[in-house]
Short mmCIF file of C-alpha atoms in Angstrom, two decimals:
data_model
loop_
_atom_site.label_atom_id
_atom_site.label_comp_id
_atom_site.label_asym_id
_atom_site.label_seq_id
_atom_site.Cartn_x
_atom_site.Cartn_y
_atom_site.Cartn_z
CA UNK A 1442 113.48 126.54 98.31
CA UNK A 1443 115.83 124.10 97.85
CA UNK A 1444 117.47 123.33 93.97
CA UNK A 1445 120.64 120.82 93.40
CA UNK A 1446 121.68 118.25 91.34
CA UNK A 1447 124.61 117.23 91.21
CA UNK A 1448 126.80 114.21 89.05
CA UNK A 1449 130.50 113.28 88.88
CA UNK A 1450 132.11 109.45 88.54
CA UNK A 1451 132.72 107.24 91.51
CA UNK A 1452 136.04 106.50 92.00
CA UNK A 1453 135.94 104.86 95.27
CA UNK A 1454 132.18 101.96 95.47
CA UNK A 1455 132.49 99.22 94.11
CA UNK A 1456 128.26 98.38 94.53
CA UNK A 1457 125.33 100.54 95.00
CA UNK A 1458 123.78 102.47 98.21
CA UNK A 1459 121.76 105.03 98.92
CA UNK A 1460 118.00 106.46 98.97
CA UNK A 1461 115.41 107.15 96.12
CA UNK A 1462 113.08 109.71 97.73
CA UNK A 1463 111.68 111.66 95.01
CA UNK A 1464 108.20 112.72 96.11
CA UNK A 1465 110.50 114.09 99.37
CA UNK A 1466 112.49 116.17 96.42
CA UNK A 1467 116.48 113.83 97.73
CA UNK A 1468 117.70 110.99 95.39
CA UNK A 1469 121.56 109.65 96.99
CA UNK A 1470 123.05 107.09 94.86
CA UNK A 1471 126.75 106.15 95.55
CA UNK A 1472 128.58 103.42 93.55
CA UNK A 1473 124.94 102.87 90.81
CA UNK A 1474 126.41 102.38 86.77
CA UNK A 1475 125.11 104.54 84.85
CA UNK A 1476 123.76 101.56 83.09
CA UNK A 1477 121.21 101.05 86.19
CA UNK A 1478 120.35 104.45 86.11
CA UNK A 1479 118.90 104.79 83.11
CA UNK A 1480 117.32 102.52 83.47
CA UNK A 1481 115.63 103.32 86.30
CA UNK A 1482 115.26 107.28 84.82
CA UNK A 1483 113.83 105.81 81.88
CA UNK A 1484 112.15 102.75 83.33
CA UNK A 1485 112.48 100.00 81.34
CA UNK A 1486 115.26 96.56 82.44
CA UNK A 1487 119.35 97.19 82.67
CA UNK A 1488 119.10 94.89 79.67
CA UNK A 1489 117.69 97.35 77.57
CA UNK A 1490 120.33 100.34 77.75
CA UNK A 1491 122.28 99.99 75.67
CA UNK A 1492 125.92 101.84 74.18
CA UNK A 1493 129.03 101.54 74.91
CA UNK A 1494 130.33 99.56 77.77
CA UNK A 1495 133.20 102.63 79.21
CA UNK A 1496 130.26 105.24 79.38
CA UNK A 1497 127.20 102.22 80.64
CA UNK A 1498 130.08 100.33 82.89
CA UNK A 1499 131.33 103.82 84.76
CA UNK A 1500 129.98 104.49 88.03
CA UNK A 1501 128.77 107.87 89.58
CA UNK A 1502 127.47 109.62 92.33
CA UNK A 1503 124.25 111.46 92.33
CA UNK A 1504 122.48 113.95 94.16
CA UNK A 1505 119.33 115.68 93.28
CA UNK A 1506 117.42 118.10 95.99
CA UNK A 1507 114.08 120.11 94.80
CA UNK A 1508 111.04 121.34 97.11
CA UNK A 1509 108.52 118.17 97.59
CA UNK A 1510 106.41 117.72 95.17
CA UNK A 1511 108.57 118.02 92.17
CA UNK A 1512 108.91 114.30 91.94
CA UNK A 1513 108.33 114.41 87.52
CA UNK A 1514 111.43 116.42 87.57
CA UNK A 1515 114.31 113.64 89.00
CA UNK A 1516 114.96 111.59 86.32
CA UNK A 1517 115.12 114.64 83.63
CA UNK A 1518 117.25 116.66 85.74
CA UNK A 1519 119.50 112.89 86.00
CA UNK A 1520 119.07 112.36 82.74
CA UNK A 1521 120.78 115.92 82.20
CA UNK A 1522 123.07 115.97 84.60
CA UNK A 1523 124.72 112.42 83.10
CA UNK A 1524 124.46 114.10 80.05
CA UNK A 1525 126.62 117.33 80.44
CA UNK A 1526 128.79 115.95 82.61
CA UNK A 1527 130.08 112.83 80.41
CA UNK A 1528 129.53 113.77 77.32
CA UNK A 1529 126.50 111.19 75.18
CA UNK A 1530 123.18 111.37 74.55
CA UNK A 1531 120.15 108.32 74.88
CA UNK A 1532 117.53 107.48 72.74
CA UNK A 1533 114.38 105.67 72.92
CA UNK A 1534 113.77 102.94 70.02
CA UNK A 1535 111.74 100.75 68.77
CA UNK A 1536 113.60 96.83 68.86
CA UNK A 1537 112.24 93.38 68.36
CA UNK A 1538 114.65 91.44 71.76
CA UNK A 1539 114.16 88.38 73.40
CA UNK A 1540 112.85 88.33 76.38
CA UNK A 1541 111.33 86.90 80.14
CA UNK A 1542 107.85 88.77 80.37
CA UNK A 1543 106.36 89.04 83.94
CA UNK A 1544 102.42 88.88 83.30
CA UNK A 1545 99.72 88.46 86.90
CA UNK A 1546 96.71 86.31 84.63
CA UNK A 1547 95.46 86.21 88.28
CA UNK A 1548 95.72 90.19 89.70
CA UNK A 1549 96.62 90.38 92.97
CA UNK A 1550 96.96 87.39 95.66
CA UNK A 1551 97.73 86.60 99.01
CA UNK A 1552 101.19 87.23 99.10
CA UNK A 1553 100.99 90.05 96.15
CA UNK A 1554 97.99 92.45 97.70
CA UNK A 1555 97.35 95.92 98.45
CA UNK A 1556 99.14 97.77 100.91
CA UNK A 1557 98.06 97.74 104.28
CA UNK A 1558 100.72 101.15 105.59
CA UNK A 1559 101.25 104.31 103.57
CA UNK A 1560 105.19 103.62 104.65
CA UNK A 1561 107.16 102.42 102.31
CA UNK A 1562 109.67 100.03 102.61
CA UNK A 1563 112.00 97.85 101.00
CA UNK A 1564 114.89 95.04 101.41
CA UNK A 1565 116.28 92.60 99.67
CA UNK A 1566 118.69 89.80 100.29
CA UNK A 1567 120.00 85.75 99.55
CA UNK A 1568 116.35 83.80 99.02
CA UNK A 1569 114.31 86.64 100.03
CA UNK A 1570 112.48 89.76 98.21
CA UNK A 1571 110.46 92.27 100.91
CA UNK A 1572 107.90 95.16 99.68
CA UNK A 1573 105.49 97.35 102.05
CA UNK A 1574 104.15 100.24 99.70
CA UNK A 1575 106.58 99.56 96.74
CA UNK A 1576 105.66 98.93 93.21
CA UNK A 1577 106.71 95.66 91.78
CA UNK A 1578 110.20 97.63 90.27
CA UNK A 1579 112.65 96.34 93.02
CA UNK A 1580 111.34 93.22 92.97
CA UNK A 1581 111.71 92.38 89.36
CA UNK A 1582 115.55 94.48 89.32
CA UNK A 1583 116.02 92.04 92.03
CA UNK A 1584 114.91 89.16 90.39
CA UNK A 1585 116.79 90.27 86.92
CA UNK A 1586 119.74 90.65 88.60
CA UNK A 1587 119.52 87.25 90.22
CA UNK A 1588 118.29 85.49 87.20
CA UNK A 1589 120.74 87.66 84.78
CA UNK A 1590 117.96 88.50 82.36
CA UNK A 1591 115.64 90.62 81.40
CA UNK A 1592 112.37 91.13 81.96
CA UNK A 1593 109.97 93.28 80.64
CA UNK A 1594 106.48 93.87 82.49
CA UNK A 1595 103.50 93.11 81.17
CA UNK A 1596 101.63 92.38 85.24
CA UNK A 1597 99.61 96.33 84.53
CA UNK A 1598 100.12 95.99 88.07
CA UNK A 1599 101.51 100.07 88.74
CA UNK A 1600 100.47 100.71 91.98
CA UNK A 1601 102.14 100.05 94.97
CA UNK A 1602 101.40 97.01 96.77
CA UNK A 1603 102.84 95.01 99.30
CA UNK A 1604 104.48 91.92 98.57
CA UNK A 1605 106.80 88.70 100.55
CA UNK A 1606 109.43 86.96 98.08
CA UNK A 1607 110.87 83.41 99.59
CA UNK A 1608 113.31 81.18 97.10
CA UNK A 1609 116.42 79.26 97.09
CA UNK A 1610 120.00 81.36 97.15
CA UNK A 1611 121.68 78.32 95.94
CA UNK A 1612 119.05 77.73 93.01
CA UNK A 1613 118.60 80.85 91.78
CA UNK A 1614 116.01 79.32 89.15
CA UNK A 1615 113.90 78.27 91.82
CA UNK A 1616 113.20 81.77 91.44
CA UNK A 1617 110.50 81.24 88.74
CA UNK A 1618 108.61 78.18 90.52
CA UNK A 1619 108.49 80.86 93.73
CA UNK A 1620 106.41 83.98 91.37
CA UNK A 1621 104.32 81.53 90.48
CA UNK A 1622 103.28 80.09 93.54
CA UNK A 1623 103.44 83.04 96.64
CA UNK A 1624 102.88 85.62 94.17
CA UNK A 1625 101.06 84.26 90.84
CA UNK A 1626 102.99 86.24 88.61
CA UNK A 1627 104.70 83.73 85.53
CA UNK A 1628 108.11 84.31 83.85
CA UNK A 1629 107.97 83.42 79.67
CA UNK A 1630 110.88 83.93 77.25
CA UNK A 1631 109.40 85.48 74.78
CA UNK A 1632 109.85 88.24 71.53
CA UNK A 1633 108.46 91.64 72.20
CA UNK A 1634 108.34 95.27 70.05
CA UNK A 1635 109.62 97.34 73.21
CA UNK A 1636 111.71 100.14 73.89
CA UNK A 1637 115.30 100.54 74.28
CA UNK A 1638 117.38 103.40 75.20
CA UNK A 1639 120.14 103.70 72.75
CA UNK A 1640 123.89 105.12 74.14
CA UNK A 1641 126.12 107.03 72.25
CA UNK A 1642 128.70 109.24 73.26
CA UNK A 1643 128.64 113.09 71.22
CA UNK A 1644 132.64 112.25 70.65
CA UNK A 1645 134.01 111.83 67.29
CA UNK A 1646 136.79 109.40 66.44
CA UNK A 1647 138.44 110.94 63.29
CA UNK A 1648 141.10 109.98 61.62
#
């Protein structure tokens, strides 16, 4: 069985690319900022990963190979490798944060439904997000990026779904109406006590 974890600084890439095959035991990422990776491994919004910019904004390359069926180990191994390679720690803390809360008052809808196939696929472009047998995290991450906000997922929809979302990419605020009209998802500002990932450098400044 193959077992390897590689984490190193990426000084070439200017954007994010890669594949996430946790269930298959293969993860490859290039150009991802540490903040984005920690948000993924801890399952929180990027805005809820806080710490020194020189750490969070560093772009890295990540490669993980594991035997199939070891998906639960992937996040833990990535975090351990990041901590060791870049000399920082991360811990979960409770904090009151002003966020946009995403809810699904009526549950599933016409354009947000149980998957028709077991094959997973996700794509996002200007004004369109399409998921097939995919969790809502992909959708939420792209909405956060489009609006420049942090979203707390309170939909209670934790499985994989099929969904399509279309909006006017020249008017980013139209995405809020699109979420409600097309997917039945509501986005409202609230102050909530949530878990925040606090990053601290191990390097102590003296003198």
